[in-house]
Short mmCIF file of C-alpha atoms and ligand atoms in Angstrom, two decimals:
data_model
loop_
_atom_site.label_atom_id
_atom_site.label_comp_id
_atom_site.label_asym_id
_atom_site.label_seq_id
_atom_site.Cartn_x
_atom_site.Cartn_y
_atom_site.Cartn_z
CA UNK A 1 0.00 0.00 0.00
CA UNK A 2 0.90 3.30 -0.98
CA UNK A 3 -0.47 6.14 0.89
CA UNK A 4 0.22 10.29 0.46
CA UNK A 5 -0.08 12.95 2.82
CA UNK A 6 -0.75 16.48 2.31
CA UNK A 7 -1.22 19.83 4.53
CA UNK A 8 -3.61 22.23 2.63
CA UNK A 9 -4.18 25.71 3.13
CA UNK A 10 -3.47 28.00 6.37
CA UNK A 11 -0.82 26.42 8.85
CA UNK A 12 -1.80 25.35 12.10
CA UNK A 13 0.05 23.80 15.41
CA UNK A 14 -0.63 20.35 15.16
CA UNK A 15 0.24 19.78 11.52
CA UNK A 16 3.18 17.90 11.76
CA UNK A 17 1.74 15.42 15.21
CA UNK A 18 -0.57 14.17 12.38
CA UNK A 19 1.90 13.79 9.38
CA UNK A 20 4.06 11.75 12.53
CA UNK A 21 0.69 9.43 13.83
CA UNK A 22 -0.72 9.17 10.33
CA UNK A 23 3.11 8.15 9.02
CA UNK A 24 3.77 5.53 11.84
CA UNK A 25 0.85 3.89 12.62
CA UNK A 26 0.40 3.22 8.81
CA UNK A 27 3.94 1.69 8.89
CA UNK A 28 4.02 -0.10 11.93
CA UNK A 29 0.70 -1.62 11.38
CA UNK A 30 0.51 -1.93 7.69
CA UNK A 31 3.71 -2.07 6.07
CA UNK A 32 2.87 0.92 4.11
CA UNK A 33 4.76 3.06 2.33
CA UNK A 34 4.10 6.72 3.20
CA UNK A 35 4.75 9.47 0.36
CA UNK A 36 4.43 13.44 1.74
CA UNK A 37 3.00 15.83 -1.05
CA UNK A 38 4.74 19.41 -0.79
CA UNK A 39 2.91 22.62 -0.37
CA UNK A 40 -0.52 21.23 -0.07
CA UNK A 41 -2.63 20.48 -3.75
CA UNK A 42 0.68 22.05 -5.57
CA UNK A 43 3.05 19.23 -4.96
CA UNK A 44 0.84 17.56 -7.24
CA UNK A 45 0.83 19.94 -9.81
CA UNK A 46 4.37 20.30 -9.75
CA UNK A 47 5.66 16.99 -8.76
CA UNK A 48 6.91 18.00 -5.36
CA UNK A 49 7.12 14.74 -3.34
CA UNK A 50 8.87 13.16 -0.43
CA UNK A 51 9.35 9.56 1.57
CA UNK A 52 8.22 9.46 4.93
CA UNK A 53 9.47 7.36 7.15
CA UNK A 54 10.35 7.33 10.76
CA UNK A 55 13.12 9.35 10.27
CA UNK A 56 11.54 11.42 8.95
CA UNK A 57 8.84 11.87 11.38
CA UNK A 58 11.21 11.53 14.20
CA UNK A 59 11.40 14.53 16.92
CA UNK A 60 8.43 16.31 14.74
CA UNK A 61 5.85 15.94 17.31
CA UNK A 62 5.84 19.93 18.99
CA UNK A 63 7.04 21.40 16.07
CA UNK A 64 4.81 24.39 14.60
CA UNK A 65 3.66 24.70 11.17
CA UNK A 66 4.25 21.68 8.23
CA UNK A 67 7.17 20.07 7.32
CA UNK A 68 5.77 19.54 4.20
CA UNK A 69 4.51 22.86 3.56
CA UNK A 70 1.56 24.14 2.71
CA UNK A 71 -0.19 26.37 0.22
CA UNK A 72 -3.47 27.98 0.23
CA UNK A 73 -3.98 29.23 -3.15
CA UNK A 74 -4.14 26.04 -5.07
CA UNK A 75 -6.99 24.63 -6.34
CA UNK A 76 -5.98 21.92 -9.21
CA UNK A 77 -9.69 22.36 -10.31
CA UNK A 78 -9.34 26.13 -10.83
CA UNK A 79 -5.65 26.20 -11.07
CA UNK A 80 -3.83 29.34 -10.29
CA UNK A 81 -1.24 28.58 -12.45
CA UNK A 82 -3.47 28.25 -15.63
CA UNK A 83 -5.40 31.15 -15.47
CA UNK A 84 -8.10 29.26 -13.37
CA UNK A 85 -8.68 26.12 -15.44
CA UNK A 86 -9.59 22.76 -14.51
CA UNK A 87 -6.04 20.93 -14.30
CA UNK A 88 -7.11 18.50 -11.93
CA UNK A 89 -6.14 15.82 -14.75
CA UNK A 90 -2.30 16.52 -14.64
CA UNK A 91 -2.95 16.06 -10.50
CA UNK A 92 -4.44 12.56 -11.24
CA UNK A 93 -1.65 11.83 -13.93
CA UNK A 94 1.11 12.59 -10.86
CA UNK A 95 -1.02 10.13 -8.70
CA UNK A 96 -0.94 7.58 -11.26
CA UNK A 97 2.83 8.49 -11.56
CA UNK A 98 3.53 7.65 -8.08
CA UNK A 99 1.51 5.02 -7.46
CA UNK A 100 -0.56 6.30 -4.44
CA UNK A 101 -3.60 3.97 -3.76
CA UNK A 102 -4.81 6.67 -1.94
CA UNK A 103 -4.56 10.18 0.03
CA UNK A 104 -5.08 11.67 3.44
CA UNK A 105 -5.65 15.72 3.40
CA UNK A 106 -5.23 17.58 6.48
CA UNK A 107 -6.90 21.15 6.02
CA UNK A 108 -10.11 22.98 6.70
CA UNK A 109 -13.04 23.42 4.39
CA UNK A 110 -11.06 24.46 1.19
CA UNK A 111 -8.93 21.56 1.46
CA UNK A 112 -12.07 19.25 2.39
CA UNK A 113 -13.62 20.32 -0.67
CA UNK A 114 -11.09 19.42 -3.47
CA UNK A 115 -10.28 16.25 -1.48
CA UNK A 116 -14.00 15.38 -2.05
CA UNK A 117 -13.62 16.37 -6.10
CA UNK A 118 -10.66 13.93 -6.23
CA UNK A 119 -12.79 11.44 -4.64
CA UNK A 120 -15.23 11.62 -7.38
CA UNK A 121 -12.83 11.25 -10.07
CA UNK A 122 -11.53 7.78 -8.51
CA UNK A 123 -8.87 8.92 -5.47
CA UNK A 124 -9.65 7.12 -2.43
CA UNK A 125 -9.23 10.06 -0.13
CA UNK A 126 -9.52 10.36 3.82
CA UNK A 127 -9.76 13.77 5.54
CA UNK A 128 -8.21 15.58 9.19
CA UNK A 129 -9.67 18.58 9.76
CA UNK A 130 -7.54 21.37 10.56
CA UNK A 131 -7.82 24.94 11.54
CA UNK A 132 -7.09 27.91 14.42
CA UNK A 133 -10.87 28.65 13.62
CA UNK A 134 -12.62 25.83 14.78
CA UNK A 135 -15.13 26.48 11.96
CA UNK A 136 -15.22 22.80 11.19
CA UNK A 137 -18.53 20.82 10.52
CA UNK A 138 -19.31 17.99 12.79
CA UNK A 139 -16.17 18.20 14.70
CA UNK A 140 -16.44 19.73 17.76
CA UNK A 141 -12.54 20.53 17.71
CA UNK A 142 -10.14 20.66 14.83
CA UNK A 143 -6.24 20.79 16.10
CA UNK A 144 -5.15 24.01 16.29
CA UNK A 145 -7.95 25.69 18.19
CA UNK A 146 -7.06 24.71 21.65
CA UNK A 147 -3.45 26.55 20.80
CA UNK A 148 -5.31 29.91 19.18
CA UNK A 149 -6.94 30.00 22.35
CA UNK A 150 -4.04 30.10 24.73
CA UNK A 151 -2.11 32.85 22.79
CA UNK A 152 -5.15 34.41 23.12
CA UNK A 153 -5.68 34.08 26.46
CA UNK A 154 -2.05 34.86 27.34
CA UNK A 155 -2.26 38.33 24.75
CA UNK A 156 -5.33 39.25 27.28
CA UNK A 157 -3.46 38.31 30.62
CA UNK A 158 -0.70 40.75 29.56
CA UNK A 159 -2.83 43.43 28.33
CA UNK A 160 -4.77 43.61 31.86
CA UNK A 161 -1.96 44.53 33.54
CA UNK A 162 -1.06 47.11 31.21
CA UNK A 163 -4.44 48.35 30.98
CA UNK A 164 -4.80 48.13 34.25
CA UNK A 165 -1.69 50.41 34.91
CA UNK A 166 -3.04 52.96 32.99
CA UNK A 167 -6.58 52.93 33.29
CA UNK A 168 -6.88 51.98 29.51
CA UNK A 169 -9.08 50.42 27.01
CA UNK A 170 -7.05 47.48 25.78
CA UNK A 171 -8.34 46.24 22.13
CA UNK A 172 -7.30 42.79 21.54
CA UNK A 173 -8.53 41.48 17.68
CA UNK A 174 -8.52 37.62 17.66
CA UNK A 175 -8.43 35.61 14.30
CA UNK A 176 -11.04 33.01 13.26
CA UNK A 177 -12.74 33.99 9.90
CA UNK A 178 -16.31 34.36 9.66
CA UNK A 179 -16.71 32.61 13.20
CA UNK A 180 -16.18 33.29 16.83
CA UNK A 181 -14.79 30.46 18.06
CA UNK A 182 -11.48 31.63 18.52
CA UNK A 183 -12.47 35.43 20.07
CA UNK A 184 -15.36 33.80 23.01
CA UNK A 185 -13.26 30.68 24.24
CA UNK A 186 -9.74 33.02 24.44
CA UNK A 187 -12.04 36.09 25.79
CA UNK A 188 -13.01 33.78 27.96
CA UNK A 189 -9.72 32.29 28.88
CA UNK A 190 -8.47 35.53 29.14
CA UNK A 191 -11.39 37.37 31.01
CA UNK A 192 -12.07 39.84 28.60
CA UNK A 193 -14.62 42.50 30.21
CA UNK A 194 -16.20 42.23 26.46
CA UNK A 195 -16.24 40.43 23.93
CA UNK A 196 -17.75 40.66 20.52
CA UNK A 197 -18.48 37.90 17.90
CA UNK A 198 -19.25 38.25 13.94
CA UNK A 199 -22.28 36.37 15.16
CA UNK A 200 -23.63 38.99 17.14
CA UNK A 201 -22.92 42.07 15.38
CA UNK A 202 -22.14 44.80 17.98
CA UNK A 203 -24.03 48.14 18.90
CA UNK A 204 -20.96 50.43 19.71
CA UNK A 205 -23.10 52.83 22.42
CA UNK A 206 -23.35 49.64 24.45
CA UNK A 207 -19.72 48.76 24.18
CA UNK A 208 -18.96 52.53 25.04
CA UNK A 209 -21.16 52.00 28.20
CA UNK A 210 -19.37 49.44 29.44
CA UNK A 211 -16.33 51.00 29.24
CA UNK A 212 -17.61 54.01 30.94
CA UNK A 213 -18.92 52.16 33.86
CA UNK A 214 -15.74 50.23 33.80
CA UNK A 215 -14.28 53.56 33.96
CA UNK A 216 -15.85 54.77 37.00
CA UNK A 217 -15.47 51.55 39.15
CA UNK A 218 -12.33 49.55 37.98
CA UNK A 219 -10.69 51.87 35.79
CA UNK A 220 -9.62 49.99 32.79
CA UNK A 221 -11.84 47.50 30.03
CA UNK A 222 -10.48 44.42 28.47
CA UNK A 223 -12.04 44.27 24.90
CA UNK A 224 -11.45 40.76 22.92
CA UNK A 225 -13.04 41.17 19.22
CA UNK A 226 -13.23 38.72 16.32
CA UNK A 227 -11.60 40.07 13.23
CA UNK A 228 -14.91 38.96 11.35
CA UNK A 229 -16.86 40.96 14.16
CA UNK A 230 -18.85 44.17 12.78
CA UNK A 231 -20.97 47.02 14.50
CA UNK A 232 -24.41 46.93 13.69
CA UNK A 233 -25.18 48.33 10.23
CA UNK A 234 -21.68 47.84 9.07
CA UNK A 235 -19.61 45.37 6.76
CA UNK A 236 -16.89 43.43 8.07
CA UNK A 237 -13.16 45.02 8.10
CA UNK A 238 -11.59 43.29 4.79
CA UNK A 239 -7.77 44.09 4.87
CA UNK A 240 -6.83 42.30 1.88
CA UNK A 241 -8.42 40.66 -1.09
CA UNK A 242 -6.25 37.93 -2.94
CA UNK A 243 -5.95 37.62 -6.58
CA UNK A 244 -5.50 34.18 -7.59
CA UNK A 245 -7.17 32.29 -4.64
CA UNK A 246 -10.17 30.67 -3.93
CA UNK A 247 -10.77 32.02 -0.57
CA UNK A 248 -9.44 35.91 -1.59
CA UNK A 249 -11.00 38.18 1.26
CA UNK A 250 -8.79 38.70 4.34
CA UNK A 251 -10.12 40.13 7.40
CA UNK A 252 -8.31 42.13 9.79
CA UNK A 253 -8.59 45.50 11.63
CA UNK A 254 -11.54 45.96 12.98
CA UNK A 255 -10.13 46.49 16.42
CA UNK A 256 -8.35 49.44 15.17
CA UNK A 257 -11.77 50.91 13.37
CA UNK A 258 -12.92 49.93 16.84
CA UNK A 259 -10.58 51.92 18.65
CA UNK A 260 -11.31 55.21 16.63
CA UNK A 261 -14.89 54.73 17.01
CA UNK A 262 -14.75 54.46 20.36
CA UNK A 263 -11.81 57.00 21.27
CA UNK A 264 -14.48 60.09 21.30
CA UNK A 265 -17.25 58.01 23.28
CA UNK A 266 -15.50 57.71 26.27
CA UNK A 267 -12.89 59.15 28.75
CA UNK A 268 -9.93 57.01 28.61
CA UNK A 269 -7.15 55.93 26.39
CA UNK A 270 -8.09 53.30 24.14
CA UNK A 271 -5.12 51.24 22.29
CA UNK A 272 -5.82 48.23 20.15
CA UNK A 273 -3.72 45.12 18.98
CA UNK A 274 -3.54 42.89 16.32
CA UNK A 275 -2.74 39.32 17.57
CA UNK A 276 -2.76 37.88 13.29
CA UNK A 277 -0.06 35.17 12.87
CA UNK A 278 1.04 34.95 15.98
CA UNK A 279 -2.10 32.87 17.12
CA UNK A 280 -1.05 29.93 14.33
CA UNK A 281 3.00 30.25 14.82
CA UNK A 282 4.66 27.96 17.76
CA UNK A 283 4.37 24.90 19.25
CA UNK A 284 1.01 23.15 19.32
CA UNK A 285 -0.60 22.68 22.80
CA UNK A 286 -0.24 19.72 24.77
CA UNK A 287 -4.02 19.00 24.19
CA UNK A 288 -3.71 19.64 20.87
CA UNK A 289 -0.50 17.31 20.63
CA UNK A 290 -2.84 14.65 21.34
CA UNK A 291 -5.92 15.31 19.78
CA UNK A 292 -3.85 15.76 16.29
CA UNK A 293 -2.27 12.25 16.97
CA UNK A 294 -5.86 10.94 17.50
CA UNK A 295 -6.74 12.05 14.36
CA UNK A 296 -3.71 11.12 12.63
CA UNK A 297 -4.09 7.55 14.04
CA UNK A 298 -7.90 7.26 13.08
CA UNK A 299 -6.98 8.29 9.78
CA UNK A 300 -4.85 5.67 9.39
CA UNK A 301 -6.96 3.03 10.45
CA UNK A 302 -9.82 4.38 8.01
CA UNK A 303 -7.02 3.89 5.58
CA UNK A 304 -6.44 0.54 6.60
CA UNK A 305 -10.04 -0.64 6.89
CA UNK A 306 -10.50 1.15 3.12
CA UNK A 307 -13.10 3.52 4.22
CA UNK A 308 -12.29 6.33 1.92
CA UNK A 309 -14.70 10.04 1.69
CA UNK A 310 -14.57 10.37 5.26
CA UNK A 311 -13.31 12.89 7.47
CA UNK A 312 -12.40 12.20 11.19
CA UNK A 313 -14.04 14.05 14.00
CA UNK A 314 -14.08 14.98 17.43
CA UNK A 315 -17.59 14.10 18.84
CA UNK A 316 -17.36 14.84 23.00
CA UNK A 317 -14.48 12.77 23.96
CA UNK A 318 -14.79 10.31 21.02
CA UNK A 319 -12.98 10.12 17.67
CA UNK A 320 -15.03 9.35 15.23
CA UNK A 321 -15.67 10.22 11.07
CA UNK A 322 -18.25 11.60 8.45
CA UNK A 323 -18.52 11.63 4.98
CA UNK A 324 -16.61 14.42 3.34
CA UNK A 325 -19.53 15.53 1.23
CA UNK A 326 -20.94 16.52 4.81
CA UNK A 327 -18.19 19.20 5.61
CA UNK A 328 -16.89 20.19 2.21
CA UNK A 329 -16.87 23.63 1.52
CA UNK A 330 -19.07 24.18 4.93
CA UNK A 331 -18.29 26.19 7.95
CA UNK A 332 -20.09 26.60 11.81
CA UNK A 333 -20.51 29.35 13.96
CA UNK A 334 -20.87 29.67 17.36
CA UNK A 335 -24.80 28.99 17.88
CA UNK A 336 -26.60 31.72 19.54
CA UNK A 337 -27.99 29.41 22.20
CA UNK A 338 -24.26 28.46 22.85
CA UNK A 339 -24.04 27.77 26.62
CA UNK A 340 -20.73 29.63 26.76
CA UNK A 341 -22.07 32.60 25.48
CA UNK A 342 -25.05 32.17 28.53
CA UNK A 343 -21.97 31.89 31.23
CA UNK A 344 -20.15 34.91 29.63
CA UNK A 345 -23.33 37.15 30.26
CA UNK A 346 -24.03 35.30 33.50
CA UNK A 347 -21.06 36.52 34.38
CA UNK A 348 -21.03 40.11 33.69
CA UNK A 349 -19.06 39.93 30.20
CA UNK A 350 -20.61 42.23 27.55
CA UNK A 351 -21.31 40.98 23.87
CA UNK A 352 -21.97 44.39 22.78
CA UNK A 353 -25.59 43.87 22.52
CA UNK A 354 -28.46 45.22 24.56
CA UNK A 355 -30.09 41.76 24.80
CA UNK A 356 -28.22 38.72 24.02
CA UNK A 357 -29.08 35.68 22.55
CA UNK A 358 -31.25 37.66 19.14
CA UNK A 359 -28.41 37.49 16.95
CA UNK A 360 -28.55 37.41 13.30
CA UNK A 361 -26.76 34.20 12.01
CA UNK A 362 -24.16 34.76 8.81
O1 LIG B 401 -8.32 30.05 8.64
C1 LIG B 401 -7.24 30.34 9.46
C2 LIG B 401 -6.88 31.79 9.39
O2 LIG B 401 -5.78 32.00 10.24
C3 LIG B 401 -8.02 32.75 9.71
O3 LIG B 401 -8.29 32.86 11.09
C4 LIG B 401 -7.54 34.01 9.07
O4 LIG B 401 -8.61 34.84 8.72
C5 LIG B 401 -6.83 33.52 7.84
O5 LIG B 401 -6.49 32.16 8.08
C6 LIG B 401 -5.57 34.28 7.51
O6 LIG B 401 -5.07 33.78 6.33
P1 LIG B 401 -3.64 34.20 5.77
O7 LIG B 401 -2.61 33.43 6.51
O8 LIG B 401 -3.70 33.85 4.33
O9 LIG B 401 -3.50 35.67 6.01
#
């Protein structure tokens, strides 16, 4: 058996603890042999390919990003390099090249999707679902999230005391696409006096209000804010669009607009920060060490038993896997009725809405 591996799109921490489980349970209980696929979809396109073996996997376990690197531009089915045609054949012809009786993509919804095209034109294919975002459906975690979260929360435990010092308004804009995940669970994590979702778009007189009652009785606000979060009436903060790529609109710096809109509201100083890359960089999490290597081992096994379309999952505390027609191209946000979003206004945290819980969804 002869089995490739590829990383697709964004990095993430927890990349390479799959490429290791996926690589050595599938030699140590198959006898396979294990080729990685550079740069995501593009290794096939231009025939960059490497063995795996335990070598090669060996001491790979906390390192950050891919050592196969990744790319999140190509698409062999709109091919970047063609001027957007369908060159999904020459893929095929490279798998028929090598000899791979089949593939397991790690990625997020992009990469889910063209995994599921090769699938339909004869590649046995099994998916891990990957991203900082969380965004993921029918996983309740993809590998990445749980180390998002903890830069997150660490970003916010260093602005308090700043903010604290001097009685500031300390901005702190989270990643995470079109969903939340990332800015409520490191908000959270991080006790951020508010926190605002692209779920719930925000009403910036009640955020102000906060902050001024903050003002008066501790002195200083903690504001954690999705980069896909927007004030009521308004579009979400695009800080780049990408030519050439099938996912082209960047968000970013809507805690800055933020900051500006809020400056004349209130009293104090207001400062904002951009956490960007830094939330995907570094070491994966010891929790996220392990959930990666469950994956990466349940892929394998899927491989082994030949049950090919399927993504793995994270259902409670129990690996399981769905067919990839179920998640490609699809994304989840946090529900409304999410009981973390109950205990954040149970406990005093602002969502920048007069009444919570009557949120539009995206
Ligand atoms: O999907 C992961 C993610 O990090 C998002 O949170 C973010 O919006 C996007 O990727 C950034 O992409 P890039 O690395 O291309 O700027």
């Amino acid at each position: 058996m002869h089995i490739g591996i590829l990383t697709g799109g964004g990095d993430c921490p927890g990349l390479n603890a799959v490429i290791r489980a996926v690589t050595l349970a599938l030699i140590n209980e198959c006898g396979a042999r294990v080729t990685g696929i550079e740069r995501g979809f593009l290794g096939l396109m231009t025939r960059q390919v490497r063995p795996l073996d335990v070598d090669a996997v060996a001491g790979i376990l906390a390192q950050g990003g891919t050592i196969l690197g990744t790319h999140n531009k190509c698409d062999p089915f709109h091919y970047f390099g063609a001027g957007g045609a369908d060159k999904s054949g020459d893929a095929m012809d490279c798998v028929r090249e090598l000899g791979l009786d089949a593939l397991v993509a790690i990625g997020g919804d992009g990469t889910m999707a063209i995994a599921h095209r090769f699938e339909a034109l004869g590649l046995p294919v099994v998916g891990v679902p990957k991203t900082i975002d969380n965004d993921l459906c029918h996983t309740d975690r993809s590998f990445g999230f749980d180390s998002a979260v903890a830069v997150v929360a660490e970003a916010l435990d260093r602005l308090e005391t700043t903010a604290r010092s001097h009685g500031r308004v300390m901005i702190a804009e989270t990643m995470g696409r079109y969903a939340g995940w990332i800015a409520l669970e490191g908000g959270m994590a991080g006790a951020a006096d508010v926190i605002l979702l692209p779920e719930q778009p925000f009403q910036l007189e009640v955020v102000a209000e906060r902050c001024r009652a903050r003002e008066n009785r501790e002195g200083y606000t903690l504001i954690c804010i999705a980069e896909g979060a927007r004030a009521e009436g308004q579009g979400m903060t695009v800080a780049a669009t990408l030519a050439d790529s099938p996912d082209p609109v960047r968000l970013g710096g809507v805690g800055a607009l933020l900051q500006h809109q809020l400056q004349p509201l209130i009293r104090s100083e207001v400062r904002a920060t951009l956490l960007g890359h830094v939330q995907r960089g570094g070491s994966p999490t010891p929790f996220d060490r392990v959930l990666a290597t469950r994956f990466g081992y349940h892929a394998a096994q899927l491989v082994r038993r030949g049950e090919y379309g399927r993504m793995v999952t994270l259902t409670g505390s129990d690996i399981a896997s769905v067919p990839l027609v179920d998640v490609a191209g699809r994304t989840r946000s946090v529900p409304v009725d999410h009981p973390l979003l109950a205990a954040a206004t149970g406990l005093g945290v602002s969502l920048g809405v007069s009444s919570p819980g009557t949120a539009a969804a995206l």
